[in-house]
Short mmCIF file of C-alpha atoms in Angstrom, two decimals:
data_model
loop_
_atom_site.label_atom_id
_atom_site.label_comp_id
_atom_site.label_asym_id
_atom_site.label_seq_id
_atom_site.Cartn_x
_atom_site.Cartn_y
_atom_site.Cartn_z
CA MET A 1 114.70 53.74 56.34
CA TYR A 2 113.36 54.18 59.86
CA ARG A 3 116.88 54.30 61.33
CA GLU A 4 117.92 56.86 58.71
CA ASN A 5 115.01 59.12 59.62
CA GLN A 6 115.78 58.63 63.29
CA ARG A 7 119.35 59.72 62.69
CA ARG A 8 118.36 62.98 61.05
CA PHE A 9 116.37 64.32 63.98
CA GLN A 10 118.45 63.36 67.02
CA PHE A 11 119.92 66.83 67.35
CA ASP A 12 120.74 68.37 70.71
CA TRP A 13 118.21 71.19 71.01
CA ILE A 14 119.88 72.61 74.11
CA ILE A 15 122.99 73.51 72.10
CA ILE A 16 120.83 74.85 69.27
CA LEU A 17 118.83 77.00 71.72
CA LEU A 18 122.02 78.37 73.30
CA TYR A 19 123.36 79.16 69.83
CA VAL A 20 120.17 81.04 68.88
CA LEU A 21 120.23 83.04 72.13
CA LEU A 22 123.89 84.00 71.72
CA VAL A 23 123.52 85.01 68.07
CA ALA A 24 120.32 86.98 68.74
CA PHE A 25 121.74 88.79 71.77
CA GLY A 26 124.96 89.38 69.86
CA TYR A 27 123.02 91.02 67.03
CA LEU A 28 121.26 93.39 69.44
CA ASN A 29 124.63 94.55 70.73
CA ILE A 30 126.07 94.94 67.22
CA LEU A 31 123.00 97.05 66.45
CA SER A 32 123.72 99.23 69.49
CA ALA A 33 127.43 99.54 68.80
CA SER A 34 127.15 100.30 65.07
CA HIS A 35 124.02 102.47 64.65
CA VAL A 36 124.36 106.18 63.98
CA GLY A 37 121.41 108.40 64.84
CA GLU A 38 117.83 107.17 64.60
CA ILE A 39 117.33 103.72 63.05
CA THR A 40 114.77 103.92 60.23
CA ASN A 41 115.58 100.65 58.46
CA TYR A 42 116.88 97.59 60.27
CA PHE A 43 117.69 95.98 56.91
CA ASP A 44 119.90 98.82 55.70
CA THR A 45 122.86 96.90 54.24
CA SER A 46 124.98 100.05 54.17
CA GLN A 47 125.14 99.74 57.98
CA LEU A 48 126.98 97.05 59.89
CA TYR A 49 123.83 95.78 61.61
CA GLY A 50 122.18 95.32 58.21
CA LYS A 51 125.15 93.36 56.92
CA GLN A 52 125.16 91.22 60.07
CA LEU A 53 121.56 90.19 59.31
CA ILE A 54 122.74 88.93 55.93
CA PHE A 55 125.55 87.01 57.62
CA MET A 56 123.01 85.48 60.00
CA GLY A 57 120.78 84.43 57.09
CA LEU A 58 123.71 82.78 55.31
CA SER A 59 124.60 81.05 58.61
CA LEU A 60 121.18 79.38 58.52
CA ILE A 61 121.96 78.03 55.05
CA LEU A 62 125.31 76.74 56.35
CA ILE A 63 123.57 74.99 59.26
CA ILE A 64 121.12 73.25 56.92
CA LEU A 65 124.01 72.14 54.69
CA ILE A 66 126.12 70.88 57.61
CA LEU A 67 123.26 68.91 59.15
CA SER A 68 122.18 67.45 55.80
CA LEU A 69 125.56 65.82 55.16
CA GLU A 70 126.30 62.33 56.44
CA ALA A 71 128.14 62.44 59.80
CA LYS A 72 130.92 60.20 58.48
CA PHE A 73 131.66 62.80 55.80
CA TYR A 74 133.53 64.95 58.31
CA GLU A 75 135.78 62.13 59.48
CA ARG A 76 136.33 60.78 55.99
CA PHE A 77 137.33 64.12 54.47
CA ALA A 78 138.97 65.72 57.54
CA SER A 79 142.44 65.63 55.95
CA ILE A 80 141.21 67.21 52.71
CA ILE A 81 139.35 69.96 54.58
CA TYR A 82 142.52 70.67 56.57
CA LEU A 83 144.63 70.81 53.39
CA ILE A 84 142.20 73.28 51.79
CA ALA A 85 142.42 75.48 54.90
CA ILE A 86 146.24 75.45 54.76
CA LEU A 87 146.21 76.36 51.06
CA ALA A 88 143.79 79.21 51.82
CA LEU A 89 146.17 80.54 54.48
CA LEU A 90 149.16 80.24 52.12
CA GLY A 91 147.27 82.09 49.39
CA LEU A 92 147.03 85.16 51.63
CA PHE A 93 150.74 85.84 51.17
CA ILE A 94 150.07 86.39 47.46
CA PHE A 95 146.45 87.47 47.15
CA GLY A 96 145.69 88.68 50.67
CA LYS A 97 144.35 92.10 51.56
CA GLU A 98 146.06 93.98 54.39
CA ILE A 99 143.81 95.54 57.04
CA ASN A 100 145.16 97.20 60.20
CA GLY A 101 148.62 95.78 59.55
CA ALA A 102 147.45 92.15 59.21
CA ARG A 103 147.39 90.38 55.84
CA SER A 104 144.57 88.05 56.87
CA TRP A 105 141.73 88.69 54.41
CA TYR A 106 140.72 87.95 50.85
CA GLY A 107 138.93 90.86 49.22
CA ILE A 108 135.82 89.80 47.27
CA GLY A 109 134.20 92.95 45.93
CA SER A 110 133.13 95.01 48.93
CA MET A 111 133.35 91.95 51.22
CA THR A 112 136.31 90.32 52.92
CA ILE A 113 136.82 86.70 53.98
CA GLN A 114 139.21 85.72 56.79
CA PRO A 115 140.48 82.13 56.29
CA SER A 116 141.89 81.89 59.82
CA GLU A 117 138.32 81.72 61.16
CA PHE A 118 137.67 78.60 59.08
CA ALA A 119 141.08 77.06 59.79
CA LYS A 120 139.97 76.48 63.40
CA PHE A 121 137.32 73.89 62.61
CA ALA A 122 139.54 72.38 59.89
CA THR A 123 142.37 71.93 62.41
CA ALA A 124 139.95 70.49 64.99
CA LEU A 125 138.81 67.92 62.41
CA ALA A 126 142.40 67.05 61.47
CA VAL A 127 143.44 66.64 65.12
CA ALA A 128 140.42 64.43 65.82
CA LYS A 129 141.16 62.37 62.71
CA TYR A 130 144.79 61.76 63.67
CA ILE A 131 144.23 61.05 67.36
CA SER A 132 141.35 58.65 66.63
CA ASP A 133 143.47 56.63 64.21
CA ILE A 134 143.92 53.13 65.60
CA GLN A 135 147.69 53.36 65.14
CA THR A 136 148.03 56.62 67.10
CA ASN A 137 149.30 56.48 70.67
CA MET A 138 149.38 59.87 72.36
CA LYS A 139 151.83 58.58 74.96
CA THR A 140 154.58 58.23 72.35
CA LEU A 141 156.80 61.18 71.41
CA LYS A 142 156.46 60.41 67.68
CA ASP A 143 152.69 60.84 67.66
CA GLN A 144 152.87 63.83 69.99
CA LEU A 145 155.18 65.62 67.55
CA ARG A 146 153.01 64.74 64.56
CA VAL A 147 149.79 66.00 66.08
CA ALA A 148 151.64 69.10 67.33
CA ALA A 149 152.73 69.76 63.73
CA ILE A 150 149.07 69.68 62.62
CA ILE A 151 148.45 72.60 64.99
CA VAL A 152 151.71 74.50 64.56
CA ILE A 153 151.46 74.75 60.75
CA PRO A 154 148.26 76.88 60.60
CA ALA A 155 149.24 78.75 63.77
CA LEU A 156 152.61 79.73 62.26
CA LEU A 157 151.05 80.81 58.97
CA ILE A 158 148.57 83.01 60.84
CA LEU A 159 151.36 84.47 62.99
CA LEU A 160 153.37 85.35 59.86
CA GLN A 161 150.32 87.31 58.67
CA ASN A 162 150.71 89.48 61.78
CA ASP A 163 147.58 88.09 63.47
CA ALA A 164 148.89 87.11 66.90
CA GLY A 165 145.41 87.01 68.44
CA SER A 166 144.17 84.21 66.16
CA THR A 167 147.43 82.33 66.72
CA ILE A 168 146.85 82.16 70.48
CA VAL A 169 143.60 80.24 69.91
CA TYR A 170 145.58 77.18 68.82
CA LEU A 171 146.79 76.76 72.40
CA ALA A 172 143.26 75.49 73.05
CA PHE A 173 144.22 72.09 71.66
CA PHE A 174 146.47 71.52 74.66
CA PHE A 175 143.32 70.71 76.67
CA VAL A 176 142.35 68.16 74.03
CA PHE A 177 145.73 66.43 74.26
CA TYR A 178 145.53 66.33 78.03
CA ARG A 179 142.12 64.63 77.85
CA GLU A 180 143.44 62.07 75.38
CA GLY A 181 146.31 60.84 77.54
CA LEU A 182 149.10 63.42 77.34
CA GLN A 183 151.34 62.99 80.37
CA GLN A 184 150.83 65.36 83.28
CA VAL A 185 154.44 66.48 83.07
CA TYR A 186 153.58 68.56 79.97
CA LEU A 187 150.98 70.50 81.94
CA VAL A 188 153.46 71.13 84.74
CA VAL A 189 156.11 72.30 82.26
CA ALA A 190 153.66 74.58 80.43
CA LEU A 191 152.46 76.25 83.63
CA SER A 192 156.05 76.57 84.87
CA LEU A 193 157.13 78.30 81.65
CA ILE A 194 154.24 80.76 81.84
CA PHE A 195 155.13 81.50 85.45
CA LEU A 196 158.81 81.96 84.57
CA ALA A 197 157.96 84.27 81.67
CA VAL A 198 155.81 86.54 83.82
CA LEU A 199 158.40 86.62 86.62
CA SER A 200 161.22 87.37 84.16
CA LEU A 201 159.42 90.45 82.88
CA LYS A 202 158.03 91.59 86.22
CA LEU A 203 160.98 90.96 88.56
CA GLY A 204 163.93 90.64 86.19
CA VAL A 205 166.13 87.71 85.23
CA THR A 206 168.32 87.67 88.36
CA ILE A 207 165.48 87.48 90.90
CA THR A 208 163.62 84.95 88.72
CA VAL A 209 166.67 82.69 88.58
CA LEU A 210 167.09 82.92 92.37
CA ILE A 211 163.43 81.96 92.88
CA ALA A 212 163.79 79.03 90.45
CA ALA A 213 166.94 77.87 92.26
CA ALA A 214 165.17 78.07 95.64
CA VAL A 215 162.21 76.04 94.36
CA LEU A 216 164.46 73.36 92.86
CA LEU A 217 166.60 73.16 96.00
CA SER A 218 163.50 72.80 98.20
CA ARG A 219 162.15 70.05 95.95
CA TYR A 220 165.49 68.23 96.03
CA LEU A 221 165.71 68.34 99.83
CA LEU A 222 162.09 67.27 100.37
CA ARG A 223 162.22 64.28 98.05
CA ARG A 224 164.49 62.09 100.15
CA LYS A 225 163.09 58.71 99.15
CA LYS A 226 162.73 59.43 95.42
CA ARG A 227 165.58 61.88 95.09
CA SER A 228 166.79 62.27 91.50
CA SER A 229 170.35 62.96 90.47
CA VAL A 230 171.58 66.43 91.39
CA LEU A 231 172.67 66.79 87.75
CA GLN A 232 169.03 66.73 86.66
CA TYR A 233 168.22 69.64 88.93
CA ILE A 234 171.26 71.56 87.66
CA LEU A 235 170.13 70.93 84.07
CA VAL A 236 166.62 72.18 84.84
CA LEU A 237 168.07 75.30 86.47
CA LEU A 238 170.26 75.98 83.42
CA LEU A 239 167.23 75.60 81.16
CA ALA A 240 165.28 78.00 83.39
CA ILE A 241 168.12 80.55 83.17
CA GLY A 242 168.23 80.23 79.38
CA PHE A 243 164.45 80.55 79.10
CA SER A 244 164.38 83.58 81.38
CA PHE A 245 167.03 85.38 79.31
CA GLY A 246 165.22 84.33 76.12
CA VAL A 247 161.92 85.83 77.30
CA LYS A 248 163.63 89.11 78.14
CA LEU A 249 165.39 89.26 74.76
CA PHE A 250 162.17 88.33 72.92
CA TYR A 251 160.28 91.08 74.73
CA GLN A 252 162.92 93.73 74.06
CA HIS A 253 164.04 92.90 70.51
CA VAL A 254 161.32 90.83 68.79
CA LEU A 255 157.98 92.23 69.96
CA LYS A 256 156.81 95.42 68.30
CA PRO A 257 156.57 98.60 70.42
CA HIS A 258 152.77 98.45 70.73
CA GLN A 259 152.98 94.81 71.84
CA GLN A 260 155.63 95.71 74.42
CA ASN A 261 153.46 98.54 75.71
CA ARG A 262 150.41 96.30 76.12
CA ILE A 263 152.39 93.79 78.17
CA SER A 264 154.06 96.60 80.12
CA LEU A 265 150.69 98.10 81.03
CA TRP A 266 149.30 94.70 82.02
CA LEU A 267 152.26 93.88 84.29
CA ARG A 268 152.73 97.51 85.35
CA LEU A 269 156.39 97.49 84.31
CA GLU A 270 156.73 101.19 83.52
CA LYS A 271 157.67 103.31 86.55
CA ASP A 272 158.13 106.69 84.84
CA PRO A 273 154.76 108.52 85.24
CA ILE A 274 155.28 110.59 82.08
CA LYS A 275 156.03 107.57 79.89
CA LEU A 276 153.20 105.65 81.57
CA GLU A 277 150.70 108.38 80.71
CA LYS A 278 151.86 108.40 77.07
CA MET A 279 151.53 104.62 76.91
CA LYS A 280 148.01 104.78 78.31
CA LYS A 281 146.96 107.32 75.71
CA ALA A 282 148.50 105.28 72.88
CA GLU A 283 147.85 101.66 73.84
CA ALA A 284 145.35 101.66 76.68
CA TYR A 285 142.82 104.11 75.27
CA ASN A 286 140.48 101.33 74.12
CA LEU A 287 140.80 99.53 77.44
CA ILE A 288 140.19 102.64 79.55
CA GLN A 289 137.12 103.59 77.55
CA SER A 290 135.88 100.00 77.67
CA GLU A 291 136.27 99.79 81.45
CA GLN A 292 134.46 103.12 81.88
CA ALA A 293 131.61 101.96 79.62
CA ILE A 294 131.20 98.71 81.56
CA SER A 295 131.35 100.39 84.98
CA SER A 296 128.81 103.03 83.92
CA GLY A 297 126.25 100.29 83.26
CA GLY A 298 125.85 99.48 86.95
CA ILE A 299 123.61 96.57 87.94
CA THR A 300 120.84 96.78 85.35
CA GLY A 301 122.47 98.87 82.59
CA LYS A 302 121.31 102.01 80.83
CA GLY A 303 118.94 100.20 78.51
CA PHE A 304 118.96 99.01 74.90
CA LEU A 305 120.27 101.75 72.55
CA GLN A 306 120.67 104.05 75.56
CA GLY A 307 124.39 103.65 76.23
CA THR A 308 125.92 107.10 76.02
CA ARG A 309 129.47 105.85 75.54
CA THR A 310 128.31 103.30 72.99
CA THR A 311 126.24 105.74 70.93
CA GLY A 312 128.98 108.36 71.34
CA LYS A 313 131.55 105.96 69.84
CA PHE A 314 133.93 106.42 72.75
CA VAL A 315 135.20 102.84 72.47
CA PRO A 316 137.04 102.07 69.21
CA GLU A 317 136.27 98.70 67.60
CA GLN A 318 133.25 98.38 69.87
CA GLU A 319 131.30 96.33 67.34
CA THR A 320 134.13 93.78 67.02
CA ASP A 321 136.76 92.98 69.67
CA TYR A 322 135.26 95.30 72.33
CA ILE A 323 131.60 94.32 71.87
CA PHE A 324 131.37 93.15 75.50
CA SER A 325 131.70 96.77 76.65
CA THR A 326 128.34 97.44 74.95
CA VAL A 327 126.85 94.56 76.91
CA GLY A 328 128.20 95.99 80.15
CA GLU A 329 126.98 99.53 79.53
CA GLU A 330 123.49 98.84 78.17
CA TRP A 331 122.63 95.61 79.99
CA GLY A 332 124.66 96.07 83.16
CA PHE A 333 125.96 93.43 85.53
CA LEU A 334 122.83 91.30 85.08
CA GLY A 335 123.09 91.28 81.29
CA SER A 336 126.83 90.62 81.39
CA SER A 337 126.25 87.74 83.80
CA PHE A 338 123.60 86.36 81.45
CA VAL A 339 126.11 86.32 78.58
CA VAL A 340 128.72 84.59 80.75
CA ILE A 341 126.15 82.00 81.87
CA LEU A 342 125.17 81.31 78.24
CA PHE A 343 128.79 80.71 77.21
CA VAL A 344 129.56 78.57 80.26
CA ALA A 345 126.39 76.54 79.66
CA LEU A 346 127.34 76.03 76.01
CA ILE A 347 130.88 74.88 76.87
CA ILE A 348 129.68 72.53 79.64
CA ARG A 349 127.01 71.08 77.37
CA ILE A 350 129.56 70.39 74.62
CA LEU A 351 131.91 68.70 77.11
CA TYR A 352 129.04 66.62 78.51
CA LEU A 353 128.03 65.44 75.05
CA ALA A 354 131.67 64.86 74.05
CA GLU A 355 132.08 62.42 76.93
CA ALA A 356 128.91 60.61 75.81
CA GLN A 357 130.27 59.93 72.31
CA LYS A 358 130.92 56.34 71.27
CA SER A 359 133.36 57.44 68.58
CA GLN A 360 136.77 58.75 69.63
CA PHE A 361 136.77 61.05 66.60
CA SER A 362 133.55 62.73 67.77
CA ARG A 363 134.80 62.98 71.35
CA VAL A 364 138.13 64.56 70.39
CA TYR A 365 136.41 66.99 68.02
CA GLY A 366 133.91 67.91 70.75
CA TYR A 367 136.73 68.70 73.16
CA GLY A 368 138.38 70.78 70.44
CA VAL A 369 135.18 72.79 69.94
CA ALA A 370 134.71 73.38 73.68
CA SER A 371 138.37 74.40 74.10
CA ILE A 372 138.26 76.89 71.23
CA PHE A 373 135.09 78.52 72.57
CA PHE A 374 136.55 78.60 76.08
CA LEU A 375 139.74 80.34 74.97
CA HIS A 376 137.91 82.90 72.81
CA PHE A 377 135.37 83.65 75.52
CA THR A 378 137.96 83.89 78.33
CA ILE A 379 140.53 85.97 76.45
CA ASN A 380 138.05 88.40 74.90
CA ILE A 381 136.17 89.19 78.11
CA GLY A 382 139.40 89.22 80.13
CA MET A 383 140.93 91.63 77.61
CA VAL A 384 137.93 93.99 77.64
CA MET A 385 138.00 94.09 81.45
CA GLY A 386 141.78 94.58 81.63
CA LEU A 387 142.52 91.20 83.24
CA ILE A 388 144.85 90.09 80.44
CA PRO A 389 146.87 91.95 77.78
CA THR A 390 144.99 93.35 74.81
CA VAL A 391 144.95 91.00 71.80
CA GLY A 392 142.76 91.07 68.74
CA ILE A 393 140.37 88.20 69.32
CA PRO A 394 136.58 88.23 68.72
CA LEU A 395 133.81 87.17 71.09
CA PRO A 396 132.01 84.22 69.41
CA PHE A 397 128.57 85.06 67.97
CA PHE A 398 128.82 88.65 69.29
CA SER A 399 131.61 90.37 67.38
CA TYR A 400 130.63 91.77 63.99
CA GLY A 401 131.79 89.90 60.90
CA GLY A 402 130.71 87.19 58.51
CA SER A 403 133.88 85.09 58.67
CA GLY A 404 133.76 84.89 62.46
CA LEU A 405 130.06 84.05 62.63
CA TRP A 406 130.30 81.44 59.87
CA GLY A 407 133.49 79.92 61.26
CA PHE A 408 132.02 79.48 64.76
CA THR A 409 128.72 78.24 63.31
CA ILE A 410 130.47 75.57 61.24
CA LEU A 411 132.67 74.62 64.19
CA LEU A 412 129.66 74.11 66.46
CA PHE A 413 127.20 72.47 64.09
CA ILE A 414 129.65 69.88 62.83
CA PHE A 415 129.70 68.67 66.41
CA VAL A 416 125.90 68.83 66.58
CA LYS A 417 125.82 66.58 63.51
CA LEU A 418 128.41 64.18 64.92
CA ASP A 419 126.51 64.00 68.20
CA SER A 420 123.25 63.29 66.40
CA ASN A 421 124.87 60.21 64.88
CA LYS A 422 125.99 58.59 68.16
CA ILE A 423 122.82 56.44 68.26
CA ASN A 424 124.14 54.71 65.16
CA GLU A 425 127.65 54.11 66.50
CA TRP A 426 128.56 50.71 67.87
#
């Protein structure tokens, strides 16, 4: 009985404190971004900030439920939880509600639920379950393909629902694989492909192929002692040529016009000033307004509820994907830095605790949680500041919405529960 009581209260209060700070600060910014005129009732459920309070209250119930369950429950039922998440994603094709061109929500009365937010923790559990199986060897191609399929299935379903932003998040699991023994060659190949893709769009296929050929020739000449067959280098060059052409064709014939424009603006591909101005008005309006809001905040910001661009609704979707622009305008560089520090501290703390786990399942899940938060945090803030192309991806605990808040809460507190149980692991 004593050990059982001990198990219940070994929670990491640093993570819990960071969670509370992020959610509380996030709510203040949702309040700023969504209020209209003078606020007379903070519990007005007809306003977004009032609804967010309800979501926060329900999150507390979720936390109590998650922490009350036995830690082994999550490992034992990981496959079932994953299957339920897949079925929920499949059901969207029949019963889903389309919003802003994406069929990613179930309509329940006046509320909507987005299954893709819950599929993240379900996939993290399934990946941890498979990798921690005693028969799994991540150095074998068979197991690599199987665990890749666990990730690709929900990612593909979400992509087919026209939600490219949520699909990108599943790349986070690459970091998990690398930690669990995936060969370094995969990392090299992944970075090389990203580099080739950017060069193909920016410089064109011909120049990209010449650069690839020069790099391969230099590598061949420098590796005298361990020189591979020249045929291998020729094969790699041919694959690079094919990939470069494929990227160009995908950009021109598969991506939708607004997606092409976002990438074009990011890489500065358009040279015609007239077309460029039209693209900025159509696709970069949010970004331009966001950048102006952030820059206007200066060092200390304009003050809570004092942001003129925020209260004037200059930035579309400011309470969701562009919530960080509110932080920049009203809290300034210091407030923005505080948010970044909180997220970095949370991610580092999760990684630290993940390495301290005695169970491989808990460690892999912890790395999955940290990777998902890292990708969301990096992409959202990078997008709002114009460092990466615009994609629809929320900032954890800040962006308005029940599904997002609940999904991230479940994702985090399952790990808190698993970590609390490490004193009982042998």
